Amino acid sequence: MKFDSLILDVDGTIWNTTEIVSKAWNKAIKESFPQVKEVSAKILQQQFGKPMTEIAENLFSPLSKEEQLILMKKCEEYEQLAIDNNQTDISYEGVIASIKEISKSIPVFIVSNCQSGYIELVCRKNGLQDFITGFTCFGDTGKFKDENIRLIIEKYKLKAPVYVGDTLGDFQACNKAAIPFIWAAYGFGKDISGMYAKIEKFEDLKKIIL
């Protein structure tokens, strides 16, 4: 199949922030709602990819809906600061160089269930500002991933896009949006079948789409 565009997930596909984020979220929890159980990197890997409101409900269940949103807002604030201050390369091997190479042949987009401002941070920290044609996320639109995929397709008039992600939720979103899914098996998801293709490392993607 000849693809005219590539749409990427972020966490578990481009990079792994869970160690950094767990520490930031635990700081927010301790300061604001210490009755909430602290999170670990492993716990976050099971949650990342879901809309932030769903993550808040799953992890902050002792709190009211209003309190969950307050805590999530603080978690996001501390998370952004911690990632911004991080000086260690947390991208998966070969991802950044491959994105830059692929972008010379077809446009590259990002669609995530993350909060507003996160994709901009991802691009800035990894030097991808000039290599990502467009992006959108749950925090910007309030829409689920399949809807945001369709928004990108419609906005940029894409004819044959393909999505790369790492979780079952990503796969299901692609099915709803009626586009092929390539599974980044090195990420957070497990036991996914029925996808268009599977990659064990990001560089393998070039053999499939270029």
Coordinates of N, CA and C in Angstrom, one line a residue:
M1 N 0.8 -1.2 0.0 CA 0.0 0.0 0.0 C 0.9 1.2 0.0
K2 N 0.5 2.2 -0.8 CA 1.2 3.5 -0.9 C 0.6 4.5 0.0
F3 N 1.3 5.0 1.0 CA 0.7 6.0 2.0 C 1.2 7.4 1.6
D4 N 0.2 8.3 1.7 CA 0.6 9.7 1.4 C 0.8 10.5 2.7
S5 N 0.7 9.9 3.9 CA 0.9 10.7 5.1 C 1.1 9.7 6.3
L6 N 1.7 10.2 7.3 CA 2.0 9.4 8.5 C 1.4 10.2 9.7
I7 N 0.6 9.5 10.5 CA 0.1 10.1 11.8 C 0.6 9.3 12.9
L8 N 1.2 10.0 13.9 CA 1.9 9.4 15.0 C 1.2 9.6 16.4
D9 N 1.2 8.6 17.2 CA 0.9 8.7 18.6 C 2.2 9.3 19.3
V10 N 2.1 9.6 20.6 CA 3.2 10.2 21.3 C 3.8 9.2 22.3
D11 N 3.2 9.1 23.5 CA 3.7 8.3 24.6 C 3.6 6.8 24.2
G12 N 4.8 6.2 24.3 CA 4.9 4.8 24.0 C 5.2 4.5 22.5
T13 N 5.3 5.7 21.7 CA 5.6 5.6 20.3 C 6.8 6.4 20.0
I14 N 6.7 7.7 20.4 CA 7.9 8.6 20.1 C 8.8 8.6 21.3
W15 N 8.3 8.6 22.5 CA 9.1 8.6 23.7 C 8.4 8.0 24.9
N16 N 9.2 7.8 26.0 CA 8.6 7.3 27.2 C 8.9 8.2 28.4
T17 N 7.9 8.9 28.8 CA 8.1 9.9 29.9 C 7.6 9.4 31.3
T18 N 7.3 8.1 31.4 CA 6.5 7.7 32.6 C 7.3 7.8 33.9
E19 N 8.6 7.6 33.8 CA 9.4 7.8 35.1 C 9.4 9.2 35.5
I20 N 9.6 10.1 34.6 CA 9.5 11.6 34.9 C 8.2 12.0 35.4
V21 N 7.1 11.6 34.6 CA 5.8 12.0 34.9 C 5.3 11.4 36.3
S22 N 5.6 10.2 36.6 CA 5.2 9.6 37.9 C 5.7 10.4 39.0
K23 N 6.9 10.9 39.0 CA 7.5 11.7 40.1 C 6.7 13.1 40.1
A24 N 6.5 13.6 39.0 CA 5.8 14.9 39.0 C 4.3 14.8 39.5
W25 N 3.6 13.8 39.1 CA 2.3 13.6 39.5 C 2.2 13.3 41.0
N26 N 3.2 12.5 41.5 CA 3.2 12.2 42.9 C 3.4 13.4 43.8
K27 N 4.2 14.3 43.2 CA 4.4 15.6 43.9 C 3.1 16.4 44.0
A28 N 2.3 16.4 42.9 CA 1.0 17.1 42.9 C 0.0 16.4 43.8
I29 N 0.1 15.1 43.8 CA -0.8 14.3 44.7 C -0.5 14.6 46.2
K30 N 0.7 14.5 46.5 CA 1.1 14.8 47.9 C 0.8 16.1 48.4
E31 N 0.9 17.1 47.5 CA 0.6 18.5 47.9 C -0.9 18.8 48.0
S32 N -1.6 18.2 47.1 CA -3.0 18.6 47.0 C -4.0 17.6 47.6
F33 N -3.9 16.3 47.3 CA -4.8 15.3 47.8 C -4.1 14.1 48.2
P34 N -3.4 14.1 49.4 CA -2.6 13.0 49.8 C -3.3 11.7 50.1
Q35 N -4.7 11.8 50.1 CA -5.4 10.5 50.3 C -5.5 9.7 49.0
V36 N -5.0 10.3 47.9 CA -5.0 9.6 46.6 C -3.7 8.7 46.6
K37 N -3.8 7.5 46.1 CA -2.7 6.6 46.0 C -1.7 7.1 45.0
E38 N -0.4 7.1 45.3 CA 0.6 7.5 44.4 C 0.7 6.6 43.2
V39 N 1.2 7.1 42.1 CA 1.3 6.4 40.8 C 2.7 6.0 40.6
S40 N 2.9 5.0 39.7 CA 4.2 4.5 39.3 C 4.3 4.6 37.8
A41 N 5.5 4.4 37.3 CA 5.7 4.4 35.9 C 4.9 3.3 35.2
K42 N 4.9 2.1 35.9 CA 4.2 1.0 35.3 C 2.7 1.3 35.3
I43 N 2.1 1.9 36.3 CA 0.7 2.3 36.3 C 0.4 3.3 35.2
L44 N 1.3 4.2 35.0 CA 1.0 5.2 33.9 C 1.1 4.6 32.5
Q45 N 2.0 3.6 32.4 CA 2.0 3.0 31.1 C 0.7 2.3 30.7
Q46 N 0.0 1.8 31.7 CA -1.3 1.2 31.5 C -2.4 2.2 31.2
Q47 N -2.2 3.5 31.6 CA -3.2 4.5 31.4 C -2.9 5.4 30.2
F48 N -1.6 5.7 29.9 CA -1.3 6.6 28.8 C -1.9 6.1 27.5
G49 N -2.5 7.1 26.8 CA -3.2 6.8 25.5 C -4.7 7.0 25.7
K50 N -5.1 7.0 26.9 CA -6.5 7.3 27.2 C -6.7 8.8 27.4
P51 N -8.0 9.3 27.2 CA -8.2 10.8 27.4 C -7.9 11.1 28.9
M52 N -7.4 12.3 29.1 CA -7.0 12.7 30.4 C -8.1 12.6 31.5
T53 N -9.4 12.9 31.0 CA -10.5 12.7 32.0 C -10.7 11.3 32.4
E54 N -10.5 10.4 31.5 CA -10.6 8.9 31.9 C -9.5 8.5 32.8
I55 N -8.3 9.0 32.5 CA -7.1 8.7 33.4 C -7.4 9.2 34.8
A56 N -7.9 10.4 34.9 CA -8.2 11.0 36.2 C -9.3 10.2 37.0
E57 N -10.3 9.7 36.3 CA -11.3 8.9 36.9 C -10.7 7.5 37.4
N58 N -9.8 7.0 36.6 CA -9.2 5.7 36.9 C -8.3 5.8 38.1
L59 N -7.5 6.8 38.2 CA -6.4 6.9 39.2 C -6.8 7.8 40.4
F60 N -7.8 8.6 40.3 CA -8.1 9.5 41.4 C -9.5 9.3 41.9
S61 N -10.0 8.0 41.8 CA -11.4 7.7 42.1 C -11.9 8.1 43.5
P62 N -11.0 8.2 44.6 CA -11.5 8.6 45.9 C -12.1 10.1 45.8
L63 N -11.8 10.8 44.8 CA -12.1 12.2 44.7 C -13.4 12.4 43.9
S64 N -14.0 13.5 44.1 CA -15.2 13.9 43.3 C -14.7 14.3 41.9
K65 N -15.6 14.3 41.0 CA -15.3 14.7 39.6 C -14.6 16.0 39.6
E66 N -15.1 17.0 40.3 CA -14.5 18.3 40.4 C -13.1 18.3 40.9
E67 N -12.9 17.5 42.0 CA -11.5 17.4 42.6 C -10.6 16.6 41.7
Q68 N -11.1 15.6 40.9 CA -10.3 14.9 40.0 C -9.7 15.8 38.9
L69 N -10.5 16.7 38.4 CA -10.1 17.7 37.4 C -9.1 18.7 38.0
I70 N -9.3 19.1 39.2 CA -8.4 20.0 39.9 C -7.0 19.3 40.0
L71 N -7.0 18.1 40.5 CA -5.7 17.4 40.6 C -5.1 17.1 39.3
M72 N -5.8 16.7 38.3 CA -5.3 16.4 37.0 C -4.6 17.7 36.4
K73 N -5.3 18.8 36.6 CA -4.7 20.1 36.1 C -3.3 20.4 36.8
K74 N -3.2 20.1 38.1 CA -2.0 20.3 38.8 C -0.9 19.3 38.3
C75 N -1.4 18.0 38.1 CA -0.5 17.0 37.6 C 0.1 17.4 36.2
E76 N -0.8 17.9 35.4 CA -0.3 18.3 34.0 C 0.7 19.5 34.1
E77 N 0.4 20.4 35.0 CA 1.3 21.5 35.2 C 2.7 21.1 35.7
Y78 N 2.7 20.2 36.7 CA 4.0 19.7 37.2 C 4.7 18.8 36.1
E79 N 3.9 18.1 35.4 CA 4.4 17.2 34.3 C 5.1 18.0 33.3
Q80 N 4.5 19.0 32.8 CA 5.1 19.9 31.7 C 6.4 20.5 32.2
L81 N 6.4 20.9 33.4 CA 7.6 21.6 34.0 C 8.7 20.5 34.1
A82 N 8.4 19.3 34.6 CA 9.4 18.3 34.8 C 10.0 17.8 33.4
I83 N 9.2 17.7 32.4 CA 9.6 17.3 31.1 C 10.5 18.4 30.5
D84 N 10.0 19.6 30.7 CA 10.7 20.7 30.1 C 12.1 20.9 30.7
N85 N 12.2 20.5 32.0 CA 13.5 20.6 32.7 C 14.4 19.4 32.4
N86 N 13.9 18.3 31.9 CA 14.6 17.1 31.7 C 15.7 17.3 30.6
Q87 N 16.9 16.8 30.9 CA 18.0 16.9 30.0 C 18.4 15.6 29.4
T88 N 17.7 14.5 29.8 CA 18.0 13.2 29.3 C 17.2 12.8 28.1
D89 N 17.7 12.2 27.1 CA 17.0 11.8 25.9 C 16.1 10.6 26.2
I90 N 14.8 10.8 26.2 CA 13.8 9.7 26.5 C 13.1 9.3 25.3
S91 N 13.5 9.7 24.1 CA 12.9 9.2 22.9 C 13.4 7.8 22.6
Y92 N 12.6 7.0 21.9 CA 13.0 5.6 21.6 C 14.0 5.7 20.5
E93 N 14.9 4.7 20.5 CA 16.0 4.7 19.5 C 15.6 4.8 18.1
G94 N 16.2 5.8 17.4 CA 15.9 5.9 16.0 C 14.7 6.7 15.6
V95 N 13.9 7.1 16.6 CA 12.6 7.7 16.3 C 12.8 9.1 15.7
I96 N 13.6 10.0 16.3 CA 13.7 11.4 15.8 C 14.3 11.4 14.5
A97 N 15.4 10.7 14.3 CA 16.1 10.7 13.0 C 15.2 10.2 11.9
S98 N 14.4 9.2 12.2 CA 13.5 8.5 11.2 C 12.3 9.5 10.9
I99 N 11.8 10.2 11.8 CA 10.7 11.1 11.6 C 11.2 12.2 10.6
K100 N 12.4 12.7 10.9 CA 13.0 13.7 10.0 C 13.2 13.2 8.6
E101 N 13.6 12.0 8.5 CA 13.8 11.4 7.1 C 12.5 11.2 6.4
I102 N 11.5 10.6 7.1 CA 10.2 10.3 6.5 C 9.6 11.6 6.1
S103 N 9.7 12.7 6.8 CA 9.0 13.9 6.5 C 9.5 14.5 5.2
K104 N 10.6 14.1 4.7 CA 11.1 14.6 3.4 C 10.3 14.0 2.2
S105 N 9.6 12.8 2.5 CA 8.9 12.1 1.5 C 7.4 12.3 1.6
I106 N 6.9 12.3 2.9 CA 5.4 12.4 3.1 C 5.3 13.3 4.4
P107 N 4.1 14.0 4.5 CA 3.9 14.8 5.7 C 3.7 13.9 6.9
V108 N 4.2 14.4 8.1 CA 4.0 13.7 9.3 C 3.1 14.5 10.3
F109 N 2.2 13.8 10.9 CA 1.3 14.5 11.8 C 1.3 13.8 13.2
I110 N 0.7 14.4 14.2 CA 0.6 13.8 15.5 C -0.8 14.0 16.0
V111 N -1.4 12.9 16.4 CA -2.7 12.9 17.1 C -2.6 12.1 18.4
S112 N -3.0 12.7 19.5 CA -2.8 12.1 20.8 C -4.0 12.5 21.7
N113 N -4.2 11.7 22.7 CA -5.3 12.0 23.7 C -4.7 12.8 24.8
C114 N -3.6 13.5 24.6 CA -3.0 14.3 25.7 C -3.6 15.6 25.9
Q115 N -3.1 16.4 26.9 CA -3.6 17.7 27.2 C -3.0 18.8 26.2
S116 N -3.7 19.9 26.2 CA -3.2 21.0 25.4 C -1.8 21.4 25.8
G117 N -1.0 21.7 24.8 CA 0.4 22.1 25.0 C 1.4 21.0 25.0
Y118 N 1.0 19.8 25.1 CA 1.9 18.6 25.3 C 2.6 18.3 24.0
I119 N 1.9 18.3 22.9 CA 2.5 18.0 21.6 C 3.5 19.1 21.2
E120 N 3.2 20.3 21.5 CA 4.2 21.4 21.3 C 5.4 21.2 22.1
L121 N 5.3 20.7 23.3 CA 6.4 20.4 24.1 C 7.3 19.2 23.6
V122 N 6.6 18.2 23.1 CA 7.2 17.1 22.5 C 8.1 17.5 21.3
C123 N 7.5 18.3 20.4 CA 8.2 18.8 19.3 C 9.4 19.7 19.6
R124 N 9.2 20.5 20.6 CA 10.3 21.5 21.0 C 11.5 20.7 21.6
K125 N 11.2 19.7 22.5 CA 12.2 19.0 23.2 C 13.0 18.1 22.3
N126 N 12.3 17.7 21.2 CA 13.0 16.7 20.3 C 13.4 17.4 18.9
G127 N 13.2 18.7 18.9 CA 13.6 19.4 17.6 C 12.8 19.0 16.4
L128 N 11.5 18.8 16.6 CA 10.7 18.3 15.5 C 9.8 19.4 14.9
Q129 N 9.9 20.6 15.4 CA 9.0 21.7 15.0 C 8.9 21.8 13.5
D130 N 10.0 21.7 12.8 CA 10.0 21.8 11.3 C 9.7 20.6 10.5
F131 N 9.4 19.5 11.3 CA 9.2 18.2 10.6 C 7.8 17.6 10.8
I132 N 7.0 18.3 11.6 CA 5.6 17.9 11.9 C 4.7 18.9 11.2
T133 N 3.9 18.4 10.2 CA 3.0 19.3 9.4 C 1.8 19.8 10.2
G134 N 1.3 19.0 11.1 CA 0.1 19.4 11.8 C -0.2 18.4 13.0
F135 N -1.0 18.8 13.9 CA -1.3 18.0 15.1 C -2.6 18.4 15.7
T136 N -3.2 17.5 16.5 CA -4.3 17.9 17.3 C -4.4 16.9 18.5
C137 N -5.2 17.2 19.5 CA -5.2 16.3 20.7 C -6.6 16.5 21.4
F138 N -6.8 15.6 22.3 CA -8.0 15.7 23.1 C -8.2 17.0 23.9
G139 N -7.0 17.4 24.4 CA -7.1 18.7 25.2 C -7.5 19.9 24.4
D140 N -7.2 19.9 23.1 CA -7.5 21.0 22.2 C -8.9 20.9 21.7
T141 N -9.4 19.7 21.4 CA -10.7 19.6 20.8 C -11.8 19.0 21.6
G142 N -11.4 18.3 22.7 CA -12.4 17.6 23.5 C -12.9 16.4 22.8
K143 N -12.3 16.0 21.7 CA -12.8 14.8 20.9 C -11.9 13.6 21.1
F144 N -12.4 12.4 20.9 CA -11.7 11.2 21.1 C -10.7 11.0 19.9
K145 N -9.8 10.1 20.0 CA -8.7 9.9 19.0 C -9.2 9.7 17.6
D146 N -10.2 8.8 17.5 CA -10.7 8.5 16.1 C -11.3 9.8 15.4
E147 N -12.0 10.6 16.2 CA -12.5 11.9 15.7 C -11.4 12.8 15.3
N148 N -10.4 12.9 16.2 CA -9.2 13.8 15.9 C -8.4 13.3 14.7
I149 N -8.3 12.0 14.5 CA -7.7 11.5 13.3 C -8.5 11.9 12.0
R150 N -9.8 11.9 12.1 CA -10.6 12.3 11.0 C -10.5 13.8 10.7
L151 N -10.3 14.6 11.8 CA -10.1 16.0 11.7 C -8.9 16.3 10.9
I152 N -7.8 15.6 11.2 CA -6.5 15.8 10.5 C -6.7 15.4 9.0
I153 N -7.3 14.3 8.8 CA -7.5 13.8 7.4 C -8.3 14.8 6.6
E154 N -9.4 15.4 7.2 CA -10.2 16.3 6.5 C -9.5 17.6 6.3
K155 N -8.8 18.1 7.3 CA -8.1 19.4 7.2 C -7.1 19.4 6.2
Y156 N -6.3 18.3 6.1 CA -5.2 18.3 5.2 C -5.5 17.5 3.9
K157 N -6.7 17.1 3.8 CA -7.2 16.4 2.6 C -6.3 15.1 2.3
L158 N -6.1 14.3 3.3 CA -5.3 13.1 3.1 C -6.0 12.0 2.5
K159 N -5.4 11.3 1.6 CA -6.1 10.3 0.8 C -5.7 8.9 1.3
A160 N -4.5 8.7 1.8 CA -4.0 7.4 2.2 C -3.1 7.5 3.4
P161 N -3.7 7.9 4.6 CA -2.9 8.0 5.8 C -2.7 6.7 6.5
V162 N -1.7 6.6 7.3 CA -1.5 5.4 8.2 C -1.1 6.0 9.6
Y163 N -1.6 5.3 10.6 CA -1.3 5.7 12.0 C -0.4 4.7 12.6
V164 N 0.6 5.2 13.4 CA 1.5 4.4 14.2 C 1.2 4.7 15.7
G165 N 0.9 3.7 16.4 CA 0.7 3.8 17.9 C 1.0 2.5 18.6
D166 N 0.9 2.5 19.9 CA 1.4 1.3 20.6 C 0.3 0.6 21.4
T167 N -0.9 1.1 21.5 CA -1.9 0.5 22.4 C -3.1 0.0 21.7
L168 N -3.9 -0.8 22.3 CA -5.1 -1.3 21.8 C -6.1 -0.2 21.5
G169 N -6.1 0.8 22.3 CA -6.9 2.0 22.1 C -6.6 2.7 20.8
D170 N -5.3 2.8 20.5 CA -4.9 3.3 19.2 C -5.4 2.5 18.0
F171 N -5.3 1.2 18.2 CA -5.8 0.3 17.1 C -7.3 0.5 16.9
Q172 N -8.1 0.5 18.0 CA -9.5 0.7 17.9 C -9.9 2.0 17.3
A173 N -9.1 3.1 17.7 CA -9.4 4.4 17.1 C -9.2 4.4 15.6
C174 N -8.2 3.7 15.1 CA -7.9 3.6 13.7 C -9.0 2.8 13.0
N175 N -9.5 1.8 13.6 CA -10.6 1.0 13.0 C -11.8 1.9 12.9
K176 N -12.1 2.7 13.9 CA -13.3 3.6 13.8 C -13.0 4.7 12.7
A177 N -11.8 5.1 12.6 CA -11.5 6.2 11.6 C -11.2 5.6 10.2
A178 N -11.3 4.2 10.1 CA -11.1 3.5 8.9 C -9.8 3.8 8.2
I179 N -8.7 3.7 9.0 CA -7.3 3.9 8.4 C -6.5 2.7 8.9
P180 N -5.4 2.4 8.2 CA -4.5 1.3 8.6 C -3.8 1.7 9.9
F181 N -3.5 0.6 10.7 CA -2.7 0.8 12.0 C -1.5 0.0 11.9
I182 N -0.4 0.7 12.3 CA 0.9 0.0 12.5 C 1.2 0.0 14.0
W183 N 1.5 -1.2 14.5 CA 1.7 -1.3 15.9 C 3.2 -1.2 16.3
A184 N 3.4 -0.2 17.1 CA 4.8 0.0 17.7 C 4.9 -1.0 18.9
A185 N 5.3 -2.2 18.6 CA 5.3 -3.2 19.7 C 6.3 -3.0 20.8
Y186 N 7.2 -2.0 20.6 CA 8.2 -1.7 21.7 C 7.6 -0.8 22.7
G187 N 6.4 -0.3 22.5 CA 5.7 0.6 23.5 C 5.0 0.0 24.6
F188 N 3.9 0.5 25.0 CA 3.2 0.1 26.2 C 2.2 -1.0 26.0
G189 N 1.7 -1.1 24.8 CA 0.6 -2.1 24.6 C 1.1 -3.5 24.5
K190 N 0.2 -4.5 24.6 CA 0.5 -5.9 24.5 C -0.6 -6.7 23.8
D191 N -0.2 -7.8 23.1 CA -1.1 -8.7 22.6 C -2.1 -8.1 21.6
I192 N -1.6 -7.3 20.7 CA -2.5 -6.7 19.7 C -2.4 -7.5 18.4
S193 N -3.5 -7.8 17.8 CA -3.4 -8.5 16.5 C -4.4 -7.9 15.5
G194 N -4.2 -8.2 14.2 CA -5.1 -7.7 13.2 C -4.7 -6.4 12.6
M195 N -3.6 -5.9 13.0 CA -3.1 -4.6 12.5 C -2.5 -4.8 11.1
Y196 N -2.3 -3.6 10.4 CA -1.7 -3.7 9.1 C -0.3 -4.2 9.1
A197 N 0.5 -3.7 10.1 CA 1.9 -4.2 10.3 C 2.3 -4.0 11.7
K198 N 3.5 -4.6 12.0 CA 4.0 -4.5 13.4 C 5.5 -4.1 13.3
I199 N 5.9 -3.2 14.1 CA 7.4 -2.8 14.1 C 8.0 -3.0 15.5
E200 N 9.1 -3.6 15.6 CA 9.8 -3.8 16.8 C 10.7 -2.7 17.2
K201 N 11.1 -1.9 16.2 CA 11.8 -0.6 16.4 C 11.3 0.4 15.4
F202 N 11.4 1.7 15.7 CA 10.8 2.7 14.9 C 11.4 2.7 13.5
E203 N 12.7 2.5 13.4 CA 13.4 2.5 12.1 C 12.8 1.6 11.1
D204 N 12.2 0.5 11.6 CA 11.5 -0.5 10.7 C 10.4 0.1 9.9
L205 N 9.9 1.2 10.4 CA 8.8 1.9 9.7 C 9.1 2.4 8.3
K206 N 10.4 2.7 8.1 CA 10.8 3.3 6.8 C 10.7 2.2 5.7
K207 N 10.9 1.0 6.1 CA 10.8 -0.1 5.1 C 9.4 -0.3 4.6
I208 N 8.4 0.1 5.5 CA 7.0 -0.2 5.2 C 6.4 1.0 4.4
I209 N 6.8 2.2 4.7 CA 6.0 3.3 4.1 C 6.8 4.1 3.1
L210 N 8.1 3.9 3.0 CA 8.9 4.7 2.0 C 9.2 3.9 0.8

